[in-house]
Every structure is written in structure tokens, then in C-alpha cells.
C-alpha positions as YAML, in Angstrom:
chain: A
units: angstrom
residues:
- id: 1
  name: UNK
  ca: [-32.40, 278.51, 224.86]
- id: 2
  name: UNK
  ca: [-29.24, 280.11, 226.22]
- id: 3
  name: UNK
  ca: [-26.26, 281.59, 225.77]
- id: 4
  name: UNK
  ca: [-23.35, 281.30, 227.91]
- id: 5
  name: UNK
  ca: [-20.13, 283.25, 228.11]
- id: 6
  name: UNK
  ca: [-16.62, 281.64, 229.27]
- id: 7
  name: UNK
  ca: [-13.69, 283.23, 229.19]
- id: 8
  name: UNK
  ca: [-15.10, 286.26, 226.28]
- id: 9
  name: UNK
  ca: [-15.77, 282.99, 224.29]
- id: 10
  name: UNK
  ca: [-19.64, 282.92, 223.43]
- id: 11
  name: UNK
  ca: [-20.87, 279.21, 224.15]
- id: 12
  name: UNK
  ca: [-24.48, 277.74, 223.02]
- id: 13
  name: UNK
  ca: [-26.32, 275.53, 224.93]
- id: 14
  name: UNK
  ca: [-29.80, 273.96, 224.02]
- id: 15
  name: UNK
  ca: [-31.91, 272.31, 226.22]
- id: 16
  name: UNK
  ca: [-34.30, 271.15, 224.84]
- id: 17
  name: UNK
  ca: [-36.21, 267.34, 225.20]
- id: 18
  name: UNK
  ca: [-33.72, 265.72, 223.21]
- id: 19
  name: UNK
  ca: [-31.56, 266.37, 225.70]
- id: 20
  name: UNK
  ca: [-32.47, 264.23, 227.60]
- id: 21
  name: UNK
  ca: [-32.65, 260.95, 225.60]
- id: 22
  name: UNK
  ca: [-29.97, 259.73, 227.40]
- id: 23
  name: UNK
  ca: [-30.79, 257.09, 230.68]
- id: 24
  name: UNK
  ca: [-28.86, 256.22, 233.36]
- id: 25
  name: UNK
  ca: [-29.34, 252.53, 234.70]
- id: 26
  name: UNK
  ca: [-30.30, 253.70, 238.00]
- id: 27
  name: UNK
  ca: [-34.45, 254.81, 237.39]
- id: 28
  name: UNK
  ca: [-34.85, 256.46, 241.24]
- id: 29
  name: UNK
  ca: [-31.85, 258.06, 240.85]
- id: 30
  name: UNK
  ca: [-31.90, 261.69, 242.56]
- id: 31
  name: UNK
  ca: [-33.03, 264.47, 241.03]
- id: 32
  name: UNK
  ca: [-29.06, 266.13, 240.96]
- id: 33
  name: UNK
  ca: [-28.02, 262.90, 240.04]
- id: 34
  name: UNK
  ca: [-29.94, 262.45, 236.85]
- id: 35
  name: UNK
  ca: [-29.20, 266.17, 235.80]
- id: 36
  name: UNK
  ca: [-25.33, 266.16, 236.65]
- id: 37
  name: UNK
  ca: [-25.55, 262.86, 233.96]
- id: 38
  name: UNK
  ca: [-27.56, 265.06, 231.55]
- id: 39
  name: UNK
  ca: [-25.16, 268.02, 231.90]
- id: 40
  name: UNK
  ca: [-22.06, 266.21, 231.53]
- id: 41
  name: UNK
  ca: [-23.50, 264.55, 228.42]
- id: 42
  name: UNK
  ca: [-24.00, 267.97, 227.02]
- id: 43
  name: UNK
  ca: [-20.32, 269.18, 227.91]
- id: 44
  name: UNK
  ca: [-19.21, 266.58, 226.32]
- id: 45
  name: UNK
  ca: [-20.46, 267.91, 222.35]
- id: 46
  name: UNK
  ca: [-18.38, 270.77, 222.77]
- id: 47
  name: UNK
  ca: [-16.09, 271.02, 226.07]
- id: 48
  name: UNK
  ca: [-14.20, 269.23, 228.90]
- id: 49
  name: UNK
  ca: [-13.91, 269.39, 231.85]
- id: 50
  name: UNK
  ca: [-10.76, 269.29, 233.95]
- id: 51
  name: UNK
  ca: [-10.03, 266.53, 236.70]
- id: 52
  name: UNK
  ca: [-6.96, 266.23, 239.14]
- id: 53
  name: UNK
  ca: [-6.97, 262.79, 241.53]
- id: 54
  name: UNK
  ca: [-7.16, 263.85, 245.21]
- id: 55
  name: UNK
  ca: [-7.05, 267.30, 244.47]
- id: 56
  name: UNK
  ca: [-8.26, 269.07, 247.71]
- id: 57
  name: UNK
  ca: [-6.83, 266.28, 250.25]
- id: 58
  name: UNK
  ca: [-3.18, 267.54, 249.60]
- id: 59
  name: UNK
  ca: [-0.42, 268.24, 246.86]
- id: 60
  name: UNK
  ca: [3.03, 269.83, 246.74]
- id: 61
  name: UNK
  ca: [4.48, 269.96, 249.79]
- id: 62
  name: UNK
  ca: [0.98, 270.41, 251.40]
- id: 63
  name: UNK
  ca: [-1.76, 268.23, 253.05]
- id: 64
  name: UNK
  ca: [-4.72, 269.22, 254.77]
- id: 65
  name: UNK
  ca: [-5.27, 273.09, 254.29]
- id: 66
  name: UNK
  ca: [-9.63, 273.88, 253.39]
- id: 67
  name: UNK
  ca: [-10.06, 275.08, 250.12]
- id: 68
  name: UNK
  ca: [-6.84, 274.76, 248.72]
- id: 69
  name: UNK
  ca: [-5.46, 272.55, 245.38]
- id: 70
  name: UNK
  ca: [-2.33, 273.02, 242.84]
- id: 71
  name: UNK
  ca: [-4.60, 273.44, 240.88]
- id: 72
  name: UNK
  ca: [-6.32, 276.37, 242.20]
- id: 73
  name: UNK
  ca: [-2.73, 277.81, 243.18]
- id: 74
  name: UNK
  ca: [-2.07, 278.10, 239.31]
- id: 75
  name: UNK
  ca: [-5.36, 279.31, 237.72]
- id: 76
  name: UNK
  ca: [-7.65, 280.40, 240.66]
- id: 77
  name: UNK
  ca: [-9.66, 277.83, 239.64]
- id: 78
  name: UNK
  ca: [-10.39, 274.09, 241.45]
- id: 79
  name: UNK
  ca: [-10.49, 270.96, 239.10]
- id: 80
  name: UNK
  ca: [-13.32, 270.78, 237.76]
- id: 81
  name: UNK
  ca: [-14.03, 267.02, 238.92]
- id: 82
  name: UNK
  ca: [-12.10, 266.11, 241.99]
- id: 83
  name: UNK
  ca: [-11.33, 262.28, 242.35]
- id: 84
  name: UNK
  ca: [-11.06, 260.24, 245.88]
- id: 85
  name: UNK
  ca: [-10.84, 256.99, 246.40]
- id: 86
  name: UNK
  ca: [-12.53, 254.44, 248.95]
- id: 87
  name: UNK
  ca: [-9.31, 252.64, 249.45]
- id: 88
  name: UNK
  ca: [-9.52, 252.70, 253.15]
- id: 89
  name: UNK
  ca: [-13.06, 251.42, 253.28]
- id: 90
  name: UNK
  ca: [-11.59, 248.30, 254.55]
- id: 91
  name: UNK
  ca: [-9.10, 246.62, 255.08]
- id: 92
  name: UNK
  ca: [-8.11, 248.70, 257.91]
- id: 93
  name: UNK
  ca: [-9.31, 249.31, 261.84]
- id: 94
  name: UNK
  ca: [-12.76, 251.00, 262.33]
- id: 95
  name: UNK
  ca: [-11.89, 254.19, 263.63]
- id: 96
  name: UNK
  ca: [-8.93, 254.66, 260.32]
- id: 97
  name: UNK
  ca: [-12.09, 253.92, 258.75]
- id: 98
  name: UNK
  ca: [-14.46, 256.17, 260.38]
- id: 99
  name: UNK
  ca: [-11.91, 259.49, 259.91]
- id: 100
  name: UNK
  ca: [-11.23, 258.56, 256.48]
- id: 101
  name: UNK
  ca: [-15.33, 258.51, 255.97]
- id: 102
  name: UNK
  ca: [-15.52, 262.17, 257.95]
- id: 103
  name: UNK
  ca: [-12.41, 263.75, 255.49]
- id: 104
  name: UNK
  ca: [-14.02, 262.75, 252.57]
- id: 105
  name: UNK
  ca: [-17.22, 263.25, 253.74]
- id: 106
  name: UNK
  ca: [-16.58, 267.22, 253.90]
- id: 107
  name: UNK
  ca: [-14.47, 266.80, 250.52]
- id: 108
  name: UNK
  ca: [-17.26, 265.84, 248.58]
- id: 109
  name: UNK
  ca: [-20.06, 268.33, 250.43]
- id: 110
  name: UNK
  ca: [-17.82, 270.98, 249.70]
- id: 111
  name: UNK
  ca: [-16.98, 270.14, 246.20]
- id: 112
  name: UNK
  ca: [-21.07, 269.53, 245.60]
- id: 113
  name: UNK
  ca: [-21.39, 273.28, 246.94]
- id: 114
  name: UNK
  ca: [-19.02, 274.17, 245.41]
- id: 115
  name: UNK
  ca: [-20.79, 273.82, 242.12]
- id: 116
  name: UNK
  ca: [-17.86, 271.19, 241.43]
- id: 117
  name: UNK
  ca: [-17.68, 267.12, 241.00]
- id: 118
  name: UNK
  ca: [-16.17, 263.81, 242.36]
- id: 119
  name: UNK
  ca: [-15.48, 260.80, 240.57]
- id: 120
  name: UNK
  ca: [-14.07, 257.93, 243.04]
- id: 121
  name: UNK
  ca: [-12.09, 255.31, 242.29]
- id: 122
  name: UNK
  ca: [-11.40, 251.87, 244.28]
- id: 123
  name: UNK
  ca: [-8.08, 250.95, 245.34]
- id: 124
  name: UNK
  ca: [-9.56, 248.23, 246.64]
- id: 125
  name: UNK
  ca: [-7.46, 246.29, 249.67]
- id: 126
  name: UNK
  ca: [-8.16, 241.99, 248.80]
- id: 127
  name: UNK
  ca: [-10.61, 240.51, 251.57]
- id: 128
  name: UNK
  ca: [-9.29, 237.47, 251.05]
- id: 129
  name: UNK
  ca: [-5.88, 238.36, 251.97]
- id: 130
  name: UNK
  ca: [-2.87, 240.20, 252.73]
- id: 131
  name: UNK
  ca: [-0.92, 242.16, 249.98]
- id: 132
  name: UNK
  ca: [-3.34, 245.15, 249.42]
- id: 133
  name: UNK
  ca: [-4.78, 246.53, 245.83]
- id: 134
  name: UNK
  ca: [-1.95, 245.47, 243.98]
- id: 135
  name: UNK
  ca: [-1.12, 241.62, 243.17]
- id: 136
  name: UNK
  ca: [1.80, 240.46, 244.86]
- id: 137
  name: UNK
  ca: [2.96, 236.65, 243.90]
- id: 138
  name: UNK
  ca: [3.03, 234.48, 246.70]
- id: 139
  name: UNK
  ca: [0.52, 236.83, 248.77]
- id: 140
  name: UNK
  ca: [-2.11, 237.90, 247.16]
- id: 141
  name: UNK
  ca: [-5.38, 235.48, 246.53]
- id: 142
  name: UNK
  ca: [-7.62, 235.54, 243.21]
- id: 143
  name: UNK
  ca: [-10.26, 236.93, 245.15]
- id: 144
  name: UNK
  ca: [-13.00, 237.83, 242.68]
- id: 145
  name: UNK
  ca: [-14.73, 234.49, 242.23]
- id: 146
  name: UNK
  ca: [-14.63, 234.08, 246.16]
- id: 147
  name: UNK
  ca: [-16.73, 236.90, 246.27]
- id: 148
  name: UNK
  ca: [-19.15, 236.61, 243.51]
- id: 149
  name: UNK
  ca: [-22.47, 235.09, 244.87]
- id: 150
  name: UNK
  ca: [-22.08, 232.03, 246.23]
- id: 151
  name: UNK
  ca: [-17.97, 232.50, 247.08]
- id: 152
  name: UNK
  ca: [-16.01, 231.77, 250.24]
- id: 153
  name: UNK
  ca: [-15.88, 235.77, 250.91]
- id: 154
  name: UNK
  ca: [-19.11, 237.31, 249.44]
- id: 155
  name: UNK
  ca: [-20.98, 237.82, 252.73]
- id: 156
  name: UNK
  ca: [-17.93, 240.21, 253.90]
- id: 157
  name: UNK
  ca: [-17.90, 242.20, 250.24]
- id: 158
  name: UNK
  ca: [-21.80, 242.52, 251.06]
- id: 159
  name: UNK
  ca: [-20.73, 244.26, 254.39]
- id: 160
  name: UNK
  ca: [-17.98, 245.93, 252.27]
- id: 161
  name: UNK
  ca: [-20.62, 247.20, 249.84]
- id: 162
  name: UNK
  ca: [-22.46, 248.21, 253.06]
- id: 163
  name: UNK
  ca: [-20.00, 250.44, 254.26]
- id: 164
  name: UNK
  ca: [-20.16, 251.89, 250.85]
- id: 165
  name: UNK
  ca: [-23.21, 252.74, 250.81]
- id: 166
  name: UNK
  ca: [-23.42, 254.37, 254.50]
- id: 167
  name: UNK
  ca: [-20.78, 256.65, 252.86]
- id: 168
  name: UNK
  ca: [-23.12, 257.53, 249.77]
- id: 169
  name: UNK
  ca: [-26.43, 258.19, 252.28]
- id: 170
  name: UNK
  ca: [-24.55, 260.55, 254.31]
- id: 171
  name: UNK
  ca: [-22.76, 263.19, 251.82]
- id: 172
  name: UNK
  ca: [-25.90, 265.30, 252.61]
- id: 173
  name: UNK
  ca: [-25.48, 268.83, 251.37]
- id: 174
  name: UNK
  ca: [-26.56, 272.03, 253.52]
- id: 175
  name: UNK
  ca: [-29.45, 272.73, 250.97]
- id: 176
  name: UNK
  ca: [-30.58, 268.49, 251.97]
- id: 177
  name: UNK
  ca: [-30.02, 267.18, 248.56]
- id: 178
  name: UNK
  ca: [-27.12, 264.17, 248.44]
- id: 179
  name: UNK
  ca: [-24.08, 264.91, 246.67]
- id: 180
  name: UNK
  ca: [-24.08, 262.99, 243.41]
- id: 181
  name: UNK
  ca: [-20.64, 260.95, 242.69]
- id: 182
  name: UNK
  ca: [-19.12, 258.77, 239.50]
- id: 183
  name: UNK
  ca: [-17.99, 255.74, 241.41]
- id: 184
  name: UNK
  ca: [-15.76, 253.99, 239.37]
- id: 185
  name: UNK
  ca: [-14.87, 250.32, 240.71]
- id: 186
  name: UNK
  ca: [-12.04, 247.95, 239.26]
- id: 187
  name: UNK
  ca: [-10.24, 250.06, 236.82]
- id: 188
  name: UNK
  ca: [-7.37, 249.08, 235.09]
- id: 189
  name: UNK
  ca: [-9.17, 245.24, 234.87]
- id: 190
  name: UNK
  ca: [-7.55, 243.90, 231.44]
- id: 191
  name: UNK
  ca: [-3.54, 244.41, 233.56]
- id: 192
  name: UNK
  ca: [-2.13, 242.19, 236.28]
- id: 193
  name: UNK
  ca: [-1.17, 244.34, 238.73]
- id: 194
  name: UNK
  ca: [-4.69, 244.62, 240.54]
- id: 195
  name: UNK
  ca: [-5.94, 240.85, 242.12]
- id: 196
  name: UNK
  ca: [-9.44, 242.03, 240.02]
- id: 197
  name: UNK
  ca: [-7.31, 242.30, 236.52]
- id: 198
  name: UNK
  ca: [-7.40, 239.86, 233.69]
- id: 199
  name: UNK
  ca: [-4.55, 237.90, 234.76]
- id: 200
  name: UNK
  ca: [-5.83, 236.75, 238.39]
- id: 201
  name: UNK
  ca: [-9.96, 236.20, 237.50]
- id: 202
  name: UNK
  ca: [-12.66, 234.94, 234.49]
- id: 203
  name: UNK
  ca: [-13.84, 237.26, 232.56]
- id: 204
  name: UNK
  ca: [-17.50, 235.14, 233.79]
- id: 205
  name: UNK
  ca: [-16.82, 236.16, 237.01]
- id: 206
  name: UNK
  ca: [-15.70, 239.76, 236.21]
- id: 207
  name: UNK
  ca: [-19.09, 240.32, 235.48]
- id: 208
  name: UNK
  ca: [-20.59, 238.21, 237.80]
- id: 209
  name: UNK
  ca: [-19.12, 240.89, 240.44]
- id: 210
  name: UNK
  ca: [-19.40, 243.88, 238.59]
- id: 211
  name: UNK
  ca: [-23.36, 242.90, 238.34]
- id: 212
  name: UNK
  ca: [-23.30, 242.23, 241.55]
- id: 213
  name: UNK
  ca: [-21.97, 245.24, 243.04]
- id: 214
  name: UNK
  ca: [-24.00, 247.66, 240.96]
- id: 215
  name: UNK
  ca: [-27.59, 245.78, 241.85]
- id: 216
  name: UNK
  ca: [-26.87, 245.63, 245.62]
- id: 217
  name: UNK
  ca: [-25.64, 249.06, 245.94]
- id: 218
  name: UNK
  ca: [-28.58, 250.28, 243.86]
- id: 219
  name: UNK
  ca: [-31.63, 248.13, 244.34]
- id: 220
  name: UNK
  ca: [-31.03, 246.27, 247.76]
- id: 221
  name: UNK
  ca: [-28.97, 249.44, 249.45]
- id: 222
  name: UNK
  ca: [-30.99, 252.21, 247.92]
- id: 223
  name: UNK
  ca: [-27.74, 254.23, 246.91]
- id: 224
  name: UNK
  ca: [-29.10, 256.20, 244.24]
- id: 225
  name: UNK
  ca: [-26.27, 258.76, 244.13]
- id: 226
  name: UNK
  ca: [-24.29, 257.28, 241.98]
- id: 227
  name: UNK
  ca: [-22.89, 256.94, 238.31]
- id: 228
  name: UNK
  ca: [-21.54, 253.93, 237.16]
- id: 229
  name: UNK
  ca: [-18.04, 254.55, 235.33]
- id: 230
  name: UNK
  ca: [-16.24, 251.76, 233.07]
- id: 231
  name: UNK
  ca: [-12.70, 251.99, 232.85]
- id: 232
  name: UNK
  ca: [-10.16, 249.29, 231.13]
- id: 233
  name: UNK
  ca: [-6.40, 250.59, 230.98]
- id: 234
  name: UNK
  ca: [-5.34, 250.72, 227.54]
- id: 235
  name: UNK
  ca: [-4.73, 246.85, 226.87]
- id: 236
  name: UNK
  ca: [-7.66, 247.38, 223.03]
- id: 237
  name: UNK
  ca: [-7.50, 248.08, 219.66]
- id: 238
  name: UNK
  ca: [-11.11, 247.40, 218.86]
- id: 239
  name: UNK
  ca: [-14.66, 248.06, 220.26]
- id: 240
  name: UNK
  ca: [-14.73, 244.24, 220.28]
- id: 241
  name: UNK
  ca: [-11.82, 244.17, 222.54]
- id: 242
  name: UNK
  ca: [-13.03, 247.15, 224.69]
- id: 243
  name: UNK
  ca: [-16.02, 245.08, 225.53]
- id: 244
  name: UNK
  ca: [-14.69, 242.03, 226.00]
- id: 245
  name: UNK
  ca: [-15.57, 242.49, 230.30]
- id: 246
  name: UNK
  ca: [-17.98, 244.58, 229.65]
- id: 247
  name: UNK
  ca: [-20.94, 243.96, 232.08]
- id: 248
  name: UNK
  ca: [-24.15, 245.10, 229.94]
- id: 249
  name: UNK
  ca: [-25.87, 248.61, 229.35]
- id: 250
  name: UNK
  ca: [-27.65, 248.13, 232.42]
- id: 251
  name: UNK
  ca: [-24.70, 248.34, 234.27]
- id: 252
  name: UNK
  ca: [-22.80, 250.89, 233.29]
- id: 253
  name: UNK
  ca: [-23.66, 254.40, 233.11]
- id: 254
  name: UNK
  ca: [-20.30, 255.75, 231.48]
- id: 255
  name: UNK
  ca: [-17.02, 254.39, 229.21]
- id: 256
  name: UNK
  ca: [-13.83, 255.58, 230.50]
- id: 257
  name: UNK
  ca: [-10.16, 254.34, 229.69]
- id: 258
  name: UNK
  ca: [-6.76, 255.20, 231.43]
- id: 259
  name: UNK
  ca: [-3.92, 255.59, 229.31]
- id: 260
  name: UNK
  ca: [-0.54, 256.91, 230.60]
- id: 261
  name: UNK
  ca: [1.52, 255.13, 227.97]
- id: 262
  name: UNK
  ca: [0.53, 256.20, 224.81]
- id: 263
  name: UNK
  ca: [1.14, 259.89, 226.66]
- id: 264
  name: UNK
  ca: [4.03, 259.88, 227.50]
- id: 265
  name: UNK
  ca: [4.83, 258.08, 230.15]
- id: 266
  name: UNK
  ca: [8.90, 256.30, 229.88]
- id: 267
  name: UNK
  ca: [9.29, 259.42, 227.22]
- id: 268
  name: UNK
  ca: [7.13, 257.52, 225.26]
- id: 269
  name: UNK
  ca: [4.49, 258.90, 222.77]
- id: 270
  name: UNK
  ca: [1.99, 257.23, 220.26]
- id: 271
  name: UNK
  ca: [-0.41, 259.69, 220.66]
- id: 272
  name: UNK
  ca: [-2.04, 258.18, 217.23]
- id: 273
  name: UNK
  ca: [-2.83, 254.81, 219.17]
- id: 274
  name: UNK
  ca: [-4.28, 256.95, 221.58]
- id: 275
  name: UNK
  ca: [-6.48, 258.78, 220.40]
- id: 276
  name: UNK
  ca: [-7.47, 255.82, 218.38]
- id: 277
  name: UNK
  ca: [-8.33, 254.18, 222.00]
- id: 278
  name: UNK
  ca: [-10.25, 257.36, 222.93]
- id: 279
  name: UNK
  ca: [-12.39, 257.45, 219.92]
- id: 280
  name: UNK
  ca: [-13.31, 253.96, 220.05]
- id: 281
  name: UNK
  ca: [-14.82, 254.45, 223.43]
- id: 282
  name: UNK
  ca: [-16.31, 257.59, 222.51]
- id: 283
  name: UNK
  ca: [-18.19, 256.49, 219.52]
- id: 284
  name: UNK
  ca: [-19.47, 253.55, 221.30]
- id: 285
  name: UNK
  ca: [-20.62, 255.59, 223.94]
- id: 286
  name: UNK
  ca: [-22.62, 257.93, 221.62]
- id: 287
  name: UNK
  ca: [-23.69, 254.82, 220.03]
- id: 288
  name: UNK
  ca: [-24.96, 253.22, 223.11]
- id: 289
  name: UNK
  ca: [-26.43, 256.98, 224.61]
- id: 290
  name: UNK
  ca: [-23.90, 256.52, 227.47]
- id: 291
  name: UNK
  ca: [-21.59, 258.69, 229.23]
- id: 292
  name: UNK
  ca: [-17.54, 258.85, 228.22]
- id: 293
  name: UNK
  ca: [-14.48, 260.12, 230.42]
- id: 294
  name: UNK
  ca: [-11.05, 260.16, 229.88]
- id: 295
  name: UNK
  ca: [-10.94, 258.81, 233.62]
- id: 296
  name: UNK
  ca: [-7.04, 258.97, 234.15]
- id: 297
  name: UNK
  ca: [-3.93, 259.68, 232.21]
- id: 298
  name: UNK
  ca: [-0.70, 262.55, 232.68]
- id: 299
  name: UNK
  ca: [2.39, 262.77, 232.46]
- id: 300
  name: UNK
  ca: [4.49, 261.86, 235.64]
- id: 301
  name: UNK
  ca: [6.72, 264.81, 236.50]
- id: 302
  name: UNK
  ca: [5.65, 267.03, 233.77]
- id: 303
  name: UNK
  ca: [8.96, 267.22, 232.48]
- id: 304
  name: UNK
  ca: [7.53, 268.44, 229.39]
- id: 305
  name: UNK
  ca: [6.67, 271.95, 229.33]
- id: 306
  name: UNK
  ca: [4.29, 272.05, 226.97]
- id: 307
  name: UNK
  ca: [2.74, 268.84, 227.22]
- id: 308
  name: UNK
  ca: [-1.03, 270.25, 228.13]
- id: 309
  name: UNK
  ca: [-1.68, 271.94, 224.80]
- id: 310
  name: UNK
  ca: [0.63, 269.79, 222.11]
- id: 311
  name: UNK
  ca: [-0.29, 266.80, 223.64]
- id: 312
  name: UNK
  ca: [-3.43, 266.76, 225.70]
- id: 313
  name: UNK
  ca: [-5.57, 269.37, 224.19]
- id: 314
  name: UNK
  ca: [-4.67, 268.46, 221.26]
- id: 315
  name: UNK
  ca: [-5.34, 264.88, 220.86]
- id: 316
  name: UNK
  ca: [-8.90, 266.11, 222.77]
- id: 317
  name: UNK
  ca: [-9.93, 268.29, 220.30]
- id: 318
  name: UNK
  ca: [-9.81, 265.80, 217.40]
- id: 319
  name: UNK
  ca: [-11.54, 263.55, 215.77]
- id: 320
  name: UNK
  ca: [-14.52, 264.98, 217.40]
- id: 321
  name: UNK
  ca: [-14.77, 263.37, 220.74]
- id: 322
  name: UNK
  ca: [-17.26, 263.54, 222.89]
- id: 323
  name: UNK
  ca: [-15.53, 263.15, 226.88]
- id: 324
  name: UNK
  ca: [-17.13, 264.58, 229.76]
- id: 325
  name: UNK
  ca: [-13.81, 264.73, 231.13]
- id: 326
  name: UNK
  ca: [-10.22, 264.42, 232.00]
- id: 327
  name: UNK
  ca: [-8.37, 263.76, 235.05]
- id: 328
  name: UNK
  ca: [-4.80, 263.44, 235.55]
- id: 329
  name: UNK
  ca: [-3.15, 261.77, 238.29]
- id: 330
  name: UNK
  ca: [-2.34, 262.74, 242.03]
- id: 331
  name: UNK
  ca: [0.54, 265.23, 243.59]
- id: 332
  name: UNK
  ca: [2.08, 263.31, 246.33]
- id: 333
  name: UNK
  ca: [2.91, 264.97, 249.20]
- id: 334
  name: UNK
  ca: [6.48, 264.93, 250.27]
- id: 335
  name: UNK
  ca: [7.44, 263.39, 246.87]
- id: 336
  name: UNK
  ca: [9.53, 265.67, 244.79]
- id: 337
  name: UNK
  ca: [8.51, 264.06, 241.28]
- id: 338
  name: UNK
  ca: [5.51, 261.86, 241.95]
- id: 339
  name: UNK
  ca: [3.02, 264.51, 240.83]
- id: 340
  name: UNK
  ca: [0.76, 265.31, 237.49]
- id: 341
  name: UNK
  ca: [-0.82, 268.54, 237.95]
- id: 342
  name: UNK
  ca: [1.27, 271.91, 238.06]
- id: 343
  name: UNK
  ca: [2.23, 273.86, 240.75]
- id: 344
  name: UNK
  ca: [3.58, 277.55, 241.39]
- id: 345
  name: UNK
  ca: [6.52, 277.41, 239.48]
- id: 346
  name: UNK
  ca: [6.73, 273.95, 237.67]
- id: 347
  name: UNK
  ca: [8.06, 274.21, 234.36]
- id: 348
  name: UNK
  ca: [4.58, 273.46, 232.90]
- id: 349
  name: UNK
  ca: [2.57, 276.51, 234.29]
- id: 350
  name: UNK
  ca: [2.02, 278.46, 231.87]
- id: 351
  name: UNK
  ca: [1.40, 275.85, 229.40]
- id: 352
  name: UNK
  ca: [-1.35, 274.70, 231.67]
- id: 353
  name: UNK
  ca: [-2.69, 277.98, 232.14]
- id: 354
  name: UNK
  ca: [-2.87, 278.45, 228.01]
- id: 355
  name: UNK
  ca: [-4.99, 274.94, 228.90]
- id: 356
  name: UNK
  ca: [-7.48, 276.61, 230.84]
- id: 357
  name: UNK
  ca: [-7.86, 279.87, 229.41]
- id: 358
  name: UNK
  ca: [-8.95, 277.52, 226.12]
- id: 359
  name: UNK
  ca: [-12.66, 278.19, 225.91]
- id: 360
  name: UNK
  ca: [-12.74, 274.38, 225.42]
- id: 361
  name: UNK
  ca: [-11.56, 273.57, 228.87]
- id: 362
  name: UNK
  ca: [-14.05, 273.89, 231.88]
- id: 363
  name: UNK
  ca: [-13.09, 273.94, 235.16]
- id: 364
  name: UNK
  ca: [-14.88, 274.32, 238.33]
- id: 365
  name: UNK
  ca: [-15.36, 278.14, 238.38]
- id: 366
  name: UNK
  ca: [-17.07, 277.72, 234.74]
- id: 367
  name: UNK
  ca: [-19.87, 275.39, 236.33]
- id: 368
  name: UNK
  ca: [-23.51, 277.36, 237.31]
- id: 369
  name: UNK
  ca: [-25.60, 275.03, 238.32]
- id: 370
  name: UNK
  ca: [-24.43, 271.61, 237.01]
- id: 371
  name: UNK
  ca: [-27.06, 269.52, 239.40]
- id: 372
  name: UNK
  ca: [-30.04, 271.85, 237.95]
- id: 373
  name: UNK
  ca: [-31.96, 271.48, 234.45]
- id: 374
  name: UNK
  ca: [-31.18, 275.49, 234.43]
- id: 375
  name: UNK
  ca: [-27.16, 274.10, 234.01]
- id: 376
  name: UNK
  ca: [-24.99, 276.82, 232.64]
- id: 377
  name: UNK
  ca: [-21.66, 277.67, 232.28]
...
């Protein structure tokens, strides 16, 4: 048992045998990945980690500056969870893929060595047609059926997964350990905007590809530093609807949701609906002994100056939710309006500092030994 302090708040964490009842799907996961999984479960009971997509790669008006993030510029700390993307790991030239990997490799290792956490989204460029990762009528192919075992593009898909596995094997830190990552493929699959979306693939094919992806990475290619996250968009209102394309407990570590629509997009708020959905999969994760997280949300341009405390924090503290982290989307380098985290001078900056100071929220500075059984905040 250990008493820990965060911003003058006295917290209590108990590392009893009961803490280690939550088994992840990869029995051969690295020690650091197993410890991260267990520590995230502990965090979710009393706190939540804050995350930001592409936080270290670029921000509002800047790009590729060492050890910089907009969140750090406002609070003095990087976000606890840093989002990257495997989007350029396929459908690009070999040189471009290798340059991307080099940048992301440093990002992942640096985050691990600072004590932060990496989560990976995958805007997967369509392997069987032009159109990129979005569905484009008249251009995009419904390719989930083509990349499943027996499909015309299955062997090509295996090569793409080998490229991901090579990257997973390469993120070795100075301590000789591989950096763990939360891998979140095929997100927002219940919508129709991506080529893997519900409108473009059957339930059976989607599940087959998901199961193959996890098994091939884990069992054939020997990737043992991934935690696997399942995250639909917000198009569900019951546990049954949430699980409609669920591939099974042996293929998922973390239950999530992406939800912008209920939290202020286009000026529309339905916080009761958003909370209901968070509660559905948080309770489901507790029942299944899985992790849960609010895998994407945010309010573009953050025009509501008190959005962080009066909308997001208030919701996250409700209904005994057990969420390991909440991640907001990226801050574009050149767009004057496309950003989801504050930067110095942005209208919600003061409220975000209140959000940061609240003992419930945890940032990178609050994490000590997140990859160890000696974890403390």
C-alpha cells in the first residue's frame, strides 16, 4: 500500500493481489505492457489520464520542435497519453514510409522514456483502391472482404501488418525494453465515412479481419507490446448495439468510444446521451475485466471558454465511470480553426488549467513508473 500525492491532493492506491485480476489477451506480452495494462485499470478507478492526438509532432502554428506540445506550453506538462497514427505505413513510397517510421519511432521512445503513454490510431489507406482512408463514392472499394483470409488482397494485407510489426519491434528504449503502445485499428467502424465502415462491410467480414489482425500480429509476427483497443463512434444506445461488431473477449483489451457529436460539435450538446454511452461501455469493461477509455472527443476551436470543466470534466466525474484516459483530437499546424487543445492565449486556456489542476485528471508529470509494479503518481 502506498500514499501518493498529486497537486496537493492525497490519493490512495492499493497494489494487492486483487489488482492483478485483469488479464489482457496477449499472455506473452512484455512485462512493461502487462504492468501498463494493470496500472491503467487502477488509474481508471479514481482518476483519468488526459491525451492529445499528434501532441508532440506538431501544434498550433509550429511543427517538429523537440520536446514541445501545446499542452505543455499551457500547463508545463505534456499530456499523459500521446496519439500517433500509422496512416503513412502503407499506400506511400518506401522512402516516405521509412521517414515516417523514423519520426514516430523517436516519438514513441521519447514518450516511453519520459514516462508517458502512446496510443496509435490507424487511418488505413485503402489497399485495393484509390481514395485514401475515407470512403469516396465511385472511387473506393469495399475492401474488408478483400483483405480477409482468402480475399484477393489478403497477402498484401499481411505485408502491411508485417510493416507494423517491424515498427513495433523497433521502438526499443535506452533501457533495452520495447515501448508499449495502445493500438486502435478500424476505429469509428459503425459510421460510413471510412472504407471499413458499417455501410461498406458485413459484420462477419469485419469480425474476421479484426480477429486475423490481432492473431497475426500477436501469434505469428510476435508483437508483444500492443494493447488492443476497440472503438466505435457514438451510434449506439445499448450494450447490445455496442457489441454488434465486437470480435470477442480474446481479441480486445480496451473498450472505447469516439464521440464529438454529443459534446458540442456544430454547437449541439446532448451530455445526457454522451454520458449514457460512456456508462454503457464503462460498465461493460468492468464486467468483462477489460480497460475502458474515451478514445476520441473534443470541441473544434473550443469556443466554449469553460468546456473543459463544465462539459468534459463534469461528465467524466459522473456515474462512477471507470475510464483510463480521454483523448482530444489534434491541433493543426496551419489552420486557424482546426484545433482541439488550448495553446497560450486561446480562449479556454484558463479553464484548461483548472482542468489540469483538478486532482481527478492526470498528465505526464503525474506519472511515475507507469510501466512498473512500483507505479505511483
